[in-house]
mmCIF file of N, CA and C in Angstrom:
data_model
loop_
_atom_site.group_PDB
_atom_site.id
_atom_site.type_symbol
_atom_site.label_atom_id
_atom_site.label_comp_id
_atom_site.label_asym_id
_atom_site.label_seq_id
_atom_site.Cartn_x
_atom_site.Cartn_y
_atom_site.Cartn_z
ATOM 1 N N UNK A 1 -62.004 84.711 16.683
ATOM 2 C CA UNK A 1 -61.738 83.365 16.210
ATOM 3 C C UNK A 1 -61.863 83.372 14.692
ATOM 4 N N UNK A 2 -60.846 82.851 14.006
ATOM 5 C CA UNK A 2 -60.807 82.834 12.559
ATOM 6 C C UNK A 2 -60.498 81.418 12.104
ATOM 7 N N UNK A 3 -61.202 80.964 11.074
ATOM 8 C CA UNK A 3 -60.924 79.640 10.535
ATOM 9 C C UNK A 3 -59.850 79.781 9.468
ATOM 10 N N UNK A 4 -58.763 79.031 9.591
ATOM 11 C CA UNK A 4 -57.667 79.066 8.649
ATOM 12 C C UNK A 4 -57.421 77.646 8.182
ATOM 13 N N UNK A 5 -57.824 77.332 6.968
ATOM 14 C CA UNK A 5 -57.677 75.974 6.475
ATOM 15 C C UNK A 5 -58.472 75.034 7.356
ATOM 16 N N UNK A 6 -57.804 74.059 7.897
ATOM 17 C CA UNK A 6 -58.450 73.107 8.786
ATOM 18 C C UNK A 6 -58.170 73.437 10.244
ATOM 19 N N UNK A 7 -57.621 74.626 10.508
ATOM 20 C CA UNK A 7 -57.312 75.045 11.862
ATOM 21 C C UNK A 7 -58.239 76.176 12.278
ATOM 22 N N UNK A 8 -58.502 76.263 13.553
ATOM 23 C CA UNK A 8 -59.227 77.397 14.122
ATOM 24 C C UNK A 8 -58.202 78.231 14.877
ATOM 25 N N UNK A 9 -58.106 79.505 14.559
ATOM 26 C CA UNK A 9 -57.149 80.382 15.226
ATOM 27 C C UNK A 9 -57.928 81.235 16.216
ATOM 28 N N UNK A 10 -57.522 81.193 17.479
ATOM 29 C CA UNK A 10 -58.190 81.950 18.523
ATOM 30 C C UNK A 10 -57.147 82.706 19.309
ATOM 31 N N UNK A 11 -57.182 84.039 19.197
ATOM 32 C CA UNK A 11 -56.266 84.892 19.934
ATOM 33 C C UNK A 11 -54.808 84.484 19.735
ATOM 34 N N UNK A 12 -54.449 84.194 18.470
ATOM 35 C CA UNK A 12 -53.072 83.851 18.147
ATOM 36 C C UNK A 12 -52.689 82.418 18.464
ATOM 37 N N UNK A 13 -53.605 81.622 18.949
ATOM 38 C CA UNK A 13 -53.293 80.238 19.297
ATOM 39 C C UNK A 13 -54.116 79.314 18.413
ATOM 40 N N UNK A 14 -53.469 78.261 17.890
ATOM 41 C CA UNK A 14 -54.170 77.323 17.023
ATOM 42 C C UNK A 14 -54.729 76.177 17.844
ATOM 43 N N UNK A 15 -55.897 75.737 17.456
ATOM 44 C CA UNK A 15 -56.471 74.512 17.992
ATOM 45 C C UNK A 15 -56.618 73.564 16.814
ATOM 46 N N UNK A 16 -55.995 72.396 16.898
ATOM 47 C CA UNK A 16 -56.022 71.476 15.775
ATOM 48 C C UNK A 16 -57.244 70.568 15.874
ATOM 49 N N UNK A 17 -58.094 70.604 14.861
ATOM 50 C CA UNK A 17 -59.236 69.710 14.786
ATOM 51 C C UNK A 17 -58.961 68.575 13.810
ATOM 52 N N UNK A 18 -58.340 68.886 12.718
ATOM 53 C CA UNK A 18 -57.961 67.893 11.729
ATOM 54 C C UNK A 18 -56.588 68.264 11.199
ATOM 55 N N UNK A 19 -55.943 67.312 10.582
ATOM 56 C CA UNK A 19 -54.651 67.596 9.983
ATOM 57 C C UNK A 19 -54.845 68.480 8.755
ATOM 58 N N UNK A 20 -53.958 69.428 8.601
ATOM 59 C CA UNK A 20 -53.940 70.289 7.424
ATOM 60 C C UNK A 20 -52.914 69.679 6.476
ATOM 61 N N UNK A 21 -53.384 68.943 5.492
ATOM 62 C CA UNK A 21 -52.475 68.199 4.626
ATOM 63 C C UNK A 21 -51.701 69.080 3.661
ATOM 64 N N UNK A 22 -51.971 70.399 3.672
ATOM 65 C CA UNK A 22 -51.125 71.314 2.913
ATOM 66 C C UNK A 22 -49.715 71.284 3.486
ATOM 67 N N UNK A 23 -49.613 70.998 4.774
ATOM 68 C CA UNK A 23 -48.300 70.948 5.426
ATOM 69 C C UNK A 23 -47.431 69.886 4.752
ATOM 70 N N UNK A 24 -48.005 68.748 4.436
ATOM 71 C CA UNK A 24 -47.267 67.687 3.761
ATOM 72 C C UNK A 24 -46.779 68.158 2.391
ATOM 73 N N UNK A 25 -47.632 68.883 1.685
ATOM 74 C CA UNK A 25 -47.278 69.429 0.372
ATOM 75 C C UNK A 25 -46.161 70.463 0.514
ATOM 76 N N UNK A 26 -46.286 71.338 1.512
ATOM 77 C CA UNK A 26 -45.265 72.363 1.730
ATOM 78 C C UNK A 26 -43.935 71.759 2.171
ATOM 79 N N UNK A 27 -43.991 70.620 2.831
ATOM 80 C CA UNK A 27 -42.774 69.934 3.258
ATOM 81 C C UNK A 27 -41.909 69.590 2.045
ATOM 82 N N UNK A 28 -42.548 69.247 0.932
ATOM 83 C CA UNK A 28 -41.802 68.948 -0.293
ATOM 84 C C UNK A 28 -41.053 70.171 -0.807
ATOM 85 N N UNK A 29 -41.616 71.346 -0.632
ATOM 86 C CA UNK A 29 -41.004 72.570 -1.132
ATOM 87 C C UNK A 29 -39.966 73.146 -0.169
ATOM 88 N N UNK A 30 -40.271 73.137 1.112
ATOM 89 C CA UNK A 30 -39.457 73.869 2.084
ATOM 90 C C UNK A 30 -38.874 72.983 3.191
ATOM 91 N N UNK A 31 -38.991 71.681 3.060
ATOM 92 C CA UNK A 31 -38.559 70.782 4.122
ATOM 93 C C UNK A 31 -37.104 70.938 4.534
ATOM 94 N N UNK A 32 -36.243 71.281 3.592
ATOM 95 C CA UNK A 32 -34.820 71.405 3.916
ATOM 96 C C UNK A 32 -34.509 72.623 4.783
ATOM 97 N N UNK A 33 -35.469 73.515 4.929
ATOM 98 C CA UNK A 33 -35.283 74.685 5.787
ATOM 99 C C UNK A 33 -35.474 74.307 7.259
ATOM 100 N N UNK A 34 -36.245 73.270 7.507
ATOM 101 C CA UNK A 34 -36.556 72.844 8.877
ATOM 102 C C UNK A 34 -35.375 72.134 9.508
ATOM 103 N N UNK A 35 -35.406 72.057 10.825
ATOM 104 C CA UNK A 35 -34.421 71.220 11.514
ATOM 105 C C UNK A 35 -34.747 69.770 11.202
ATOM 106 N N UNK A 36 -33.772 68.895 11.387
ATOM 107 C CA UNK A 36 -34.009 67.470 11.131
ATOM 108 C C UNK A 36 -35.146 66.942 12.005
ATOM 109 N N UNK A 37 -35.180 67.383 13.266
ATOM 110 C CA UNK A 37 -36.225 66.931 14.197
ATOM 111 C C UNK A 37 -37.605 67.369 13.706
ATOM 112 N N UNK A 38 -37.733 68.619 13.277
ATOM 113 C CA UNK A 38 -39.011 69.115 12.782
ATOM 114 C C UNK A 38 -39.423 68.376 11.504
ATOM 115 N N UNK A 39 -38.478 68.238 10.594
ATOM 116 C CA UNK A 39 -38.769 67.572 9.316
ATOM 117 C C UNK A 39 -39.204 66.127 9.541
ATOM 118 N N UNK A 40 -38.477 65.407 10.386
ATOM 119 C CA UNK A 40 -38.820 64.012 10.665
ATOM 120 C C UNK A 40 -40.175 63.898 11.352
ATOM 121 N N UNK A 41 -40.427 64.760 12.344
ATOM 122 C CA UNK A 41 -41.696 64.704 13.077
ATOM 123 C C UNK A 41 -42.871 64.995 12.144
ATOM 124 N N UNK A 42 -42.746 66.001 11.300
ATOM 125 C CA UNK A 42 -43.827 66.337 10.364
ATOM 126 C C UNK A 42 -44.019 65.224 9.351
ATOM 127 N N UNK A 43 -42.924 64.671 8.849
ATOM 128 C CA UNK A 43 -43.030 63.567 7.892
ATOM 129 C C UNK A 43 -43.741 62.367 8.505
ATOM 130 N N UNK A 44 -43.355 62.004 9.713
ATOM 131 C CA UNK A 44 -43.989 60.862 10.371
ATOM 132 C C UNK A 44 -45.458 61.134 10.697
ATOM 133 N N UNK A 45 -45.767 62.356 11.074
ATOM 134 C CA UNK A 45 -47.134 62.718 11.459
ATOM 135 C C UNK A 45 -48.063 62.792 10.253
ATOM 136 N N UNK A 46 -47.626 63.463 9.202
ATOM 137 C CA UNK A 46 -48.490 63.679 8.045
ATOM 138 C C UNK A 46 -48.389 62.577 6.999
ATOM 139 N N UNK A 47 -47.179 62.149 6.680
ATOM 140 C CA UNK A 47 -47.007 61.194 5.589
ATOM 141 C C UNK A 47 -47.120 59.744 6.036
ATOM 142 N N UNK A 48 -46.690 59.458 7.259
ATOM 143 C CA UNK A 48 -46.764 58.081 7.769
ATOM 144 C C UNK A 48 -47.966 57.880 8.682
ATOM 145 N N UNK A 49 -48.659 58.959 9.000
ATOM 146 C CA UNK A 49 -49.887 58.943 9.808
ATOM 147 C C UNK A 49 -49.675 58.333 11.197
ATOM 148 N N UNK A 50 -48.509 58.615 11.788
ATOM 149 C CA UNK A 50 -48.243 58.155 13.152
ATOM 150 C C UNK A 50 -48.808 59.153 14.155
ATOM 151 N N UNK A 51 -49.181 58.663 15.314
ATOM 152 C CA UNK A 51 -49.662 59.543 16.381
ATOM 153 C C UNK A 51 -48.474 60.232 17.042
ATOM 154 N N UNK A 52 -48.763 61.251 17.837
ATOM 155 C CA UNK A 52 -47.689 61.941 18.558
ATOM 156 C C UNK A 52 -46.953 60.975 19.476
ATOM 157 N N UNK A 53 -47.690 60.104 20.144
ATOM 158 C CA UNK A 53 -47.080 59.128 21.051
ATOM 159 C C UNK A 53 -46.179 58.159 20.284
ATOM 160 N N UNK A 54 -46.622 57.701 19.118
ATOM 161 C CA UNK A 54 -45.808 56.782 18.310
ATOM 162 C C UNK A 54 -44.528 57.469 17.837
ATOM 163 N N UNK A 55 -44.646 58.719 17.438
ATOM 164 C CA UNK A 55 -43.463 59.463 16.996
ATOM 165 C C UNK A 55 -42.511 59.667 18.171
ATOM 166 N N UNK A 56 -43.060 59.995 19.333
ATOM 167 C CA UNK A 56 -42.232 60.189 20.527
ATOM 168 C C UNK A 56 -41.444 58.923 20.846
ATOM 169 N N UNK A 57 -42.090 57.773 20.794
ATOM 170 C CA UNK A 57 -41.401 56.500 21.036
ATOM 171 C C UNK A 57 -40.322 56.251 19.990
ATOM 172 N N UNK A 58 -40.659 56.540 18.745
ATOM 173 C CA UNK A 58 -39.741 56.296 17.628
ATOM 174 C C UNK A 58 -38.505 57.199 17.702
ATOM 175 N N UNK A 59 -38.714 58.466 18.034
ATOM 176 C CA UNK A 59 -37.640 59.454 18.029
ATOM 177 C C UNK A 59 -36.905 59.509 19.373
ATOM 178 N N UNK A 60 -37.603 59.140 20.434
ATOM 179 C CA UNK A 60 -36.982 59.150 21.754
ATOM 180 C C UNK A 60 -37.108 60.468 22.484
ATOM 181 N N UNK A 61 -38.178 61.211 22.207
ATOM 182 C CA UNK A 61 -38.454 62.441 22.936
ATOM 183 C C UNK A 61 -39.875 62.358 23.474
ATOM 184 N N UNK A 62 -40.276 63.357 24.238
ATOM 185 C CA UNK A 62 -41.614 63.330 24.819
ATOM 186 C C UNK A 62 -42.664 63.655 23.757
ATOM 187 N N UNK A 63 -43.891 63.313 24.071
ATOM 188 C CA UNK A 63 -45.027 63.620 23.197
ATOM 189 C C UNK A 63 -45.133 65.138 23.018
ATOM 190 N N UNK A 64 -44.926 65.871 24.109
ATOM 191 C CA UNK A 64 -44.967 67.341 24.041
ATOM 192 C C UNK A 64 -43.857 67.879 23.145
ATOM 193 N N UNK A 65 -42.689 67.254 23.214
ATOM 194 C CA UNK A 65 -41.583 67.662 22.349
ATOM 195 C C UNK A 65 -41.905 67.458 20.876
ATOM 196 N N UNK A 66 -42.576 66.355 20.589
ATOM 197 C CA UNK A 66 -43.005 66.080 19.207
ATOM 198 C C UNK A 66 -44.012 67.124 18.762
ATOM 199 N N UNK A 67 -44.978 67.398 19.622
ATOM 200 C CA UNK A 67 -46.018 68.386 19.295
ATOM 201 C C UNK A 67 -45.392 69.755 19.030
ATOM 202 N N UNK A 68 -44.458 70.151 19.878
ATOM 203 C CA UNK A 68 -43.788 71.437 19.706
ATOM 204 C C UNK A 68 -42.986 71.486 18.405
ATOM 205 N N UNK A 69 -42.288 70.391 18.097
ATOM 206 C CA UNK A 69 -41.501 70.339 16.860
ATOM 207 C C UNK A 69 -42.413 70.453 15.638
ATOM 208 N N UNK A 70 -43.546 69.761 15.685
ATOM 209 C CA UNK A 70 -44.499 69.823 14.572
ATOM 210 C C UNK A 70 -45.074 71.227 14.451
ATOM 211 N N UNK A 71 -45.463 71.795 15.566
ATOM 212 C CA UNK A 71 -46.062 73.133 15.549
ATOM 213 C C UNK A 71 -45.077 74.167 15.001
ATOM 214 N N UNK A 72 -43.844 74.151 15.480
ATOM 215 C CA UNK A 72 -42.845 75.111 14.995
ATOM 216 C C UNK A 72 -42.547 74.873 13.511
ATOM 217 N N UNK A 73 -42.475 73.612 13.134
ATOM 218 C CA UNK A 73 -42.223 73.290 11.727
ATOM 219 C C UNK A 73 -43.353 73.746 10.829
ATOM 220 N N UNK A 74 -44.599 73.522 11.262
ATOM 221 C CA UNK A 74 -45.760 73.982 10.481
ATOM 222 C C UNK A 74 -45.731 75.491 10.311
ATOM 223 N N UNK A 75 -45.435 76.189 11.386
ATOM 224 C CA UNK A 75 -45.384 77.656 11.320
ATOM 225 C C UNK A 75 -44.305 78.123 10.345
ATOM 226 N N UNK A 76 -43.156 77.459 10.368
ATOM 227 C CA UNK A 76 -42.073 77.813 9.452
ATOM 228 C C UNK A 76 -42.485 77.555 8.010
ATOM 229 N N UNK A 77 -43.108 76.401 7.758
ATOM 230 C CA UNK A 77 -43.545 76.072 6.396
ATOM 231 C C UNK A 77 -44.572 77.079 5.884
ATOM 232 N N UNK A 78 -45.539 77.409 6.721
ATOM 233 C CA UNK A 78 -46.576 78.371 6.321
ATOM 234 C C UNK A 78 -45.966 79.754 6.078
ATOM 235 N N UNK A 79 -45.031 80.135 6.935
ATOM 236 C CA UNK A 79 -44.371 81.435 6.788
ATOM 237 C C UNK A 79 -43.563 81.488 5.491
ATOM 238 N N UNK A 80 -42.846 80.413 5.178
ATOM 239 C CA UNK A 80 -42.055 80.378 3.953
ATOM 240 C C UNK A 80 -42.969 80.445 2.724
ATOM 241 N N UNK A 81 -44.071 79.737 2.764
ATOM 242 C CA UNK A 81 -44.993 79.783 1.628
ATOM 243 C C UNK A 81 -45.607 81.172 1.492
ATOM 244 N N UNK A 82 -45.918 81.789 2.615
ATOM 245 C CA UNK A 82 -46.477 83.140 2.572
ATOM 246 C C UNK A 82 -45.475 84.125 1.967
ATOM 247 N N UNK A 83 -44.202 83.972 2.307
ATOM 248 C CA UNK A 83 -43.182 84.886 1.811
ATOM 249 C C UNK A 83 -42.756 84.574 0.377
ATOM 250 N N UNK A 84 -42.589 83.293 0.054
ATOM 251 C CA UNK A 84 -42.030 82.917 -1.242
ATOM 252 C C UNK A 84 -43.070 82.460 -2.258
ATOM 253 N N UNK A 85 -44.076 81.760 -1.793
ATOM 254 C CA UNK A 85 -45.165 81.339 -2.670
ATOM 255 C C UNK A 85 -44.807 80.301 -3.719
ATOM 256 N N UNK A 86 -43.752 79.499 -3.477
ATOM 257 C CA UNK A 86 -43.356 78.509 -4.469
ATOM 258 C C UNK A 86 -44.442 77.471 -4.731
ATOM 259 N N UNK A 87 -45.050 76.960 -3.700
ATOM 260 C CA UNK A 87 -46.068 75.922 -3.875
ATOM 261 C C UNK A 87 -47.273 76.465 -4.638
ATOM 262 N N UNK A 88 -47.680 77.670 -4.319
ATOM 263 C CA UNK A 88 -48.814 78.275 -5.015
ATOM 264 C C UNK A 88 -48.473 78.507 -6.490
ATOM 265 N N UNK A 89 -47.263 79.018 -6.755
ATOM 266 C CA UNK A 89 -46.850 79.235 -8.141
ATOM 267 C C UNK A 89 -46.747 77.924 -8.902
ATOM 268 N N UNK A 90 -46.226 76.909 -8.245
ATOM 269 C CA UNK A 90 -46.121 75.601 -8.881
ATOM 270 C C UNK A 90 -47.517 75.094 -9.265
ATOM 271 N N UNK A 91 -48.465 75.239 -8.376
ATOM 272 C CA UNK A 91 -49.831 74.813 -8.656
ATOM 273 C C UNK A 91 -50.445 75.637 -9.789
ATOM 274 N N UNK A 92 -50.144 76.926 -9.822
ATOM 275 C CA UNK A 92 -50.619 77.777 -10.923
ATOM 276 C C UNK A 92 -50.055 77.303 -12.260
ATOM 277 N N UNK A 93 -48.755 76.988 -12.282
ATOM 278 C CA UNK A 93 -48.138 76.480 -13.509
ATOM 279 C C UNK A 93 -48.764 75.155 -13.925
ATOM 280 N N UNK A 94 -48.985 74.290 -12.953
ATOM 281 C CA UNK A 94 -49.577 72.988 -13.263
ATOM 282 C C UNK A 94 -50.952 73.164 -13.885
ATOM 283 N N UNK A 95 -51.768 74.043 -13.303
ATOM 284 C CA UNK A 95 -53.100 74.296 -13.843
ATOM 285 C C UNK A 95 -53.020 74.893 -15.248
ATOM 286 N N UNK A 96 -52.048 75.789 -15.462
ATOM 287 C CA UNK A 96 -51.886 76.398 -16.782
ATOM 288 C C UNK A 96 -51.524 75.349 -17.819
ATOM 289 N N UNK A 97 -50.633 74.440 -17.454
ATOM 290 C CA UNK A 97 -50.250 73.398 -18.397
ATOM 291 C C UNK A 97 -51.416 72.465 -18.710
ATOM 292 N N UNK A 98 -52.228 72.182 -17.729
ATOM 293 C CA UNK A 98 -53.420 71.360 -17.971
ATOM 294 C C UNK A 98 -54.340 72.064 -18.961
ATOM 295 N N UNK A 99 -54.508 73.353 -18.757
ATOM 296 C CA UNK A 99 -55.372 74.131 -19.644
ATOM 297 C C UNK A 99 -54.805 74.189 -21.063
ATOM 298 N N UNK A 100 -53.496 74.393 -21.165
ATOM 299 C CA UNK A 100 -52.854 74.406 -22.481
ATOM 300 C C UNK A 100 -53.060 73.070 -23.176
ATOM 301 N N UNK A 101 -52.901 72.011 -22.420
ATOM 302 C CA UNK A 101 -53.085 70.676 -22.984
ATOM 303 C C UNK A 101 -54.516 70.484 -23.481
ATOM 304 N N UNK A 102 -55.504 70.981 -22.738
ATOM 305 C CA UNK A 102 -56.887 70.898 -23.176
ATOM 306 C C UNK A 102 -57.108 71.684 -24.467
ATOM 307 N N UNK A 103 -56.496 72.872 -24.544
ATOM 308 C CA UNK A 103 -56.603 73.688 -25.763
ATOM 309 C C UNK A 103 -55.987 72.972 -26.957
ATOM 310 N N UNK A 104 -54.862 72.347 -26.718
ATOM 311 C CA UNK A 104 -54.193 71.609 -27.774
ATOM 312 C C UNK A 104 -55.094 70.484 -28.272
ATOM 313 N N UNK A 105 -55.686 69.757 -27.351
ATOM 314 C CA UNK A 105 -56.598 68.681 -27.744
ATOM 315 C C UNK A 105 -57.771 69.222 -28.556
ATOM 316 N N UNK A 106 -58.292 70.370 -28.145
ATOM 317 C CA UNK A 106 -59.401 70.983 -28.878
ATOM 318 C C UNK A 106 -58.981 71.393 -30.288
ATOM 319 N N UNK A 107 -57.777 71.966 -30.415
ATOM 320 C CA UNK A 107 -57.301 72.377 -31.741
ATOM 321 C C UNK A 107 -57.080 71.165 -32.633
ATOM 322 N N UNK A 108 -56.552 70.109 -32.073
ATOM 323 C CA UNK A 108 -56.328 68.896 -32.862
ATOM 324 C C UNK A 108 -57.655 68.278 -33.318
ATOM 325 N N UNK A 109 -58.671 68.429 -32.507
ATOM 326 C CA UNK A 109 -59.969 67.869 -32.850
ATOM 327 C C UNK A 109 -60.694 68.652 -33.933
ATOM 328 N N UNK A 110 -60.236 69.856 -34.234
ATOM 329 C CA UNK A 110 -60.927 70.681 -35.225
ATOM 330 C C UNK A 110 -60.019 71.005 -36.413
ATOM 331 N N UNK A 111 -59.306 70.014 -36.894
ATOM 332 C CA UNK A 111 -58.397 70.207 -38.022
ATOM 333 C C UNK A 111 -59.170 70.513 -39.304
ATOM 334 N N UNK A 112 -58.489 71.206 -40.203
ATOM 335 C CA UNK A 112 -59.045 71.530 -41.512
ATOM 336 C C UNK A 112 -57.960 71.287 -42.548
ATOM 337 N N UNK A 113 -58.295 71.376 -43.801
ATOM 338 C CA UNK A 113 -57.322 71.189 -44.871
ATOM 339 C C UNK A 113 -56.479 72.441 -45.121
ATOM 340 N N UNK A 114 -56.765 73.522 -44.460
ATOM 341 C CA UNK A 114 -56.018 74.755 -44.674
ATOM 342 C C UNK A 114 -54.607 74.641 -44.098
ATOM 343 N N UNK A 115 -53.638 75.296 -44.734
ATOM 344 C CA UNK A 115 -52.248 75.313 -44.250
ATOM 345 C C UNK A 115 -52.143 75.919 -42.853
ATOM 346 N N UNK A 116 -53.050 76.814 -42.553
ATOM 347 C CA UNK A 116 -53.063 77.460 -41.243
ATOM 348 C C UNK A 116 -53.109 76.422 -40.128
ATOM 349 N N UNK A 117 -53.914 75.413 -40.349
ATOM 350 C CA UNK A 117 -54.038 74.388 -39.310
ATOM 351 C C UNK A 117 -52.797 73.503 -39.221
ATOM 352 N N UNK A 118 -52.054 73.377 -40.319
ATOM 353 C CA UNK A 118 -50.793 72.634 -40.263
ATOM 354 C C UNK A 118 -49.800 73.379 -39.377
ATOM 355 N N UNK A 119 -49.767 74.686 -39.519
ATOM 356 C CA UNK A 119 -48.892 75.508 -38.680
ATOM 357 C C UNK A 119 -49.304 75.389 -37.221
ATOM 358 N N UNK A 120 -50.609 75.431 -36.976
ATOM 359 C CA UNK A 120 -51.089 75.276 -35.600
ATOM 360 C C UNK A 120 -50.643 73.933 -35.037
ATOM 361 N N UNK A 121 -50.786 72.881 -35.817
ATOM 362 C CA UNK A 121 -50.414 71.547 -35.338
ATOM 363 C C UNK A 121 -48.925 71.467 -35.022
ATOM 364 N N UNK A 122 -48.078 72.063 -35.861
ATOM 365 C CA UNK A 122 -46.641 72.054 -35.593
ATOM 366 C C UNK A 122 -46.326 72.770 -34.278
ATOM 367 N N UNK A 123 -46.975 73.893 -34.071
ATOM 368 C CA UNK A 123 -46.763 74.636 -32.826
ATOM 369 C C UNK A 123 -47.325 73.892 -31.617
ATOM 370 N N UNK A 124 -48.424 73.225 -31.818
ATOM 371 C CA UNK A 124 -49.022 72.421 -30.748
ATOM 372 C C UNK A 124 -48.059 71.327 -30.316
ATOM 373 N N UNK A 125 -47.384 70.719 -31.286
ATOM 374 C CA UNK A 125 -46.421 69.660 -30.947
ATOM 375 C C UNK A 125 -45.273 70.207 -30.108
ATOM 376 N N UNK A 126 -44.832 71.408 -30.423
ATOM 377 C CA UNK A 126 -43.778 72.049 -29.629
ATOM 378 C C UNK A 126 -44.277 72.303 -28.208
ATOM 379 N N UNK A 127 -45.499 72.815 -28.094
ATOM 380 C CA UNK A 127 -46.079 73.078 -26.767
ATOM 381 C C UNK A 127 -46.183 71.788 -25.966
ATOM 382 N N UNK A 128 -46.667 70.724 -26.611
ATOM 383 C CA UNK A 128 -46.795 69.431 -25.915
ATOM 384 C C UNK A 128 -45.444 68.903 -25.449
ATOM 385 N N UNK A 129 -44.412 69.078 -26.274
ATOM 386 C CA UNK A 129 -43.071 68.652 -25.868
ATOM 387 C C UNK A 129 -42.624 69.404 -24.623
ATOM 388 N N UNK A 130 -42.898 70.704 -24.573
ATOM 389 C CA UNK A 130 -42.526 71.507 -23.413
ATOM 390 C C UNK A 130 -43.286 71.071 -22.161
ATOM 391 N N UNK A 131 -44.550 70.768 -22.325
ATOM 392 C CA UNK A 131 -45.353 70.301 -21.190
ATOM 393 C C UNK A 131 -44.788 68.993 -20.642
ATOM 394 N N UNK A 132 -44.414 68.082 -21.536
ATOM 395 C CA UNK A 132 -43.852 66.807 -21.081
ATOM 396 C C UNK A 132 -42.539 67.016 -20.345
ATOM 397 N N UNK A 133 -41.718 67.943 -20.822
ATOM 398 C CA UNK A 133 -40.439 68.225 -20.165
ATOM 399 C C UNK A 133 -40.686 68.765 -18.752
ATOM 400 N N UNK A 134 -41.607 69.714 -18.626
ATOM 401 C CA UNK A 134 -41.896 70.309 -17.319
ATOM 402 C C UNK A 134 -42.491 69.277 -16.372
ATOM 403 N N UNK A 135 -43.380 68.427 -16.867
ATOM 404 C CA UNK A 135 -44.010 67.417 -15.998
ATOM 405 C C UNK A 135 -43.032 66.361 -15.519
ATOM 406 N N UNK A 136 -41.971 66.106 -16.257
ATOM 407 C CA UNK A 136 -40.976 65.107 -15.848
ATOM 408 C C UNK A 136 -40.047 65.640 -14.774
ATOM 409 N N UNK A 137 -39.856 66.967 -14.702
ATOM 410 C CA UNK A 137 -38.914 67.542 -13.742
ATOM 411 C C UNK A 137 -39.540 67.706 -12.439
#
């Protein structure tokens, strides 16, 4: 038995104790790879917080069908992230930009009359412009 995120894996079978909200995050990256049924079921389950029974009524399939669609979709999302790592890389970039922004703030707070610091400030402005561009996309 191995704990994986919010899931317990036992002999290749998952037992769900709580929702793993990484699935919702991964849906943003890889959702178009899923079937419409899987994408809709996962969206309703994680983002709209509907129960399996509510989703089954809404979609017109059985509760078991909803569960299977969610399970297969989750596995696909996790597999895609394991292979491609887009979400992890995106988070790494986001953290790097936050750190750069903190460094920029620190440099601005320690200005001096030397020309060297004017050059630093000009470069800092370029870095900040790039951060704003990336954050808007």
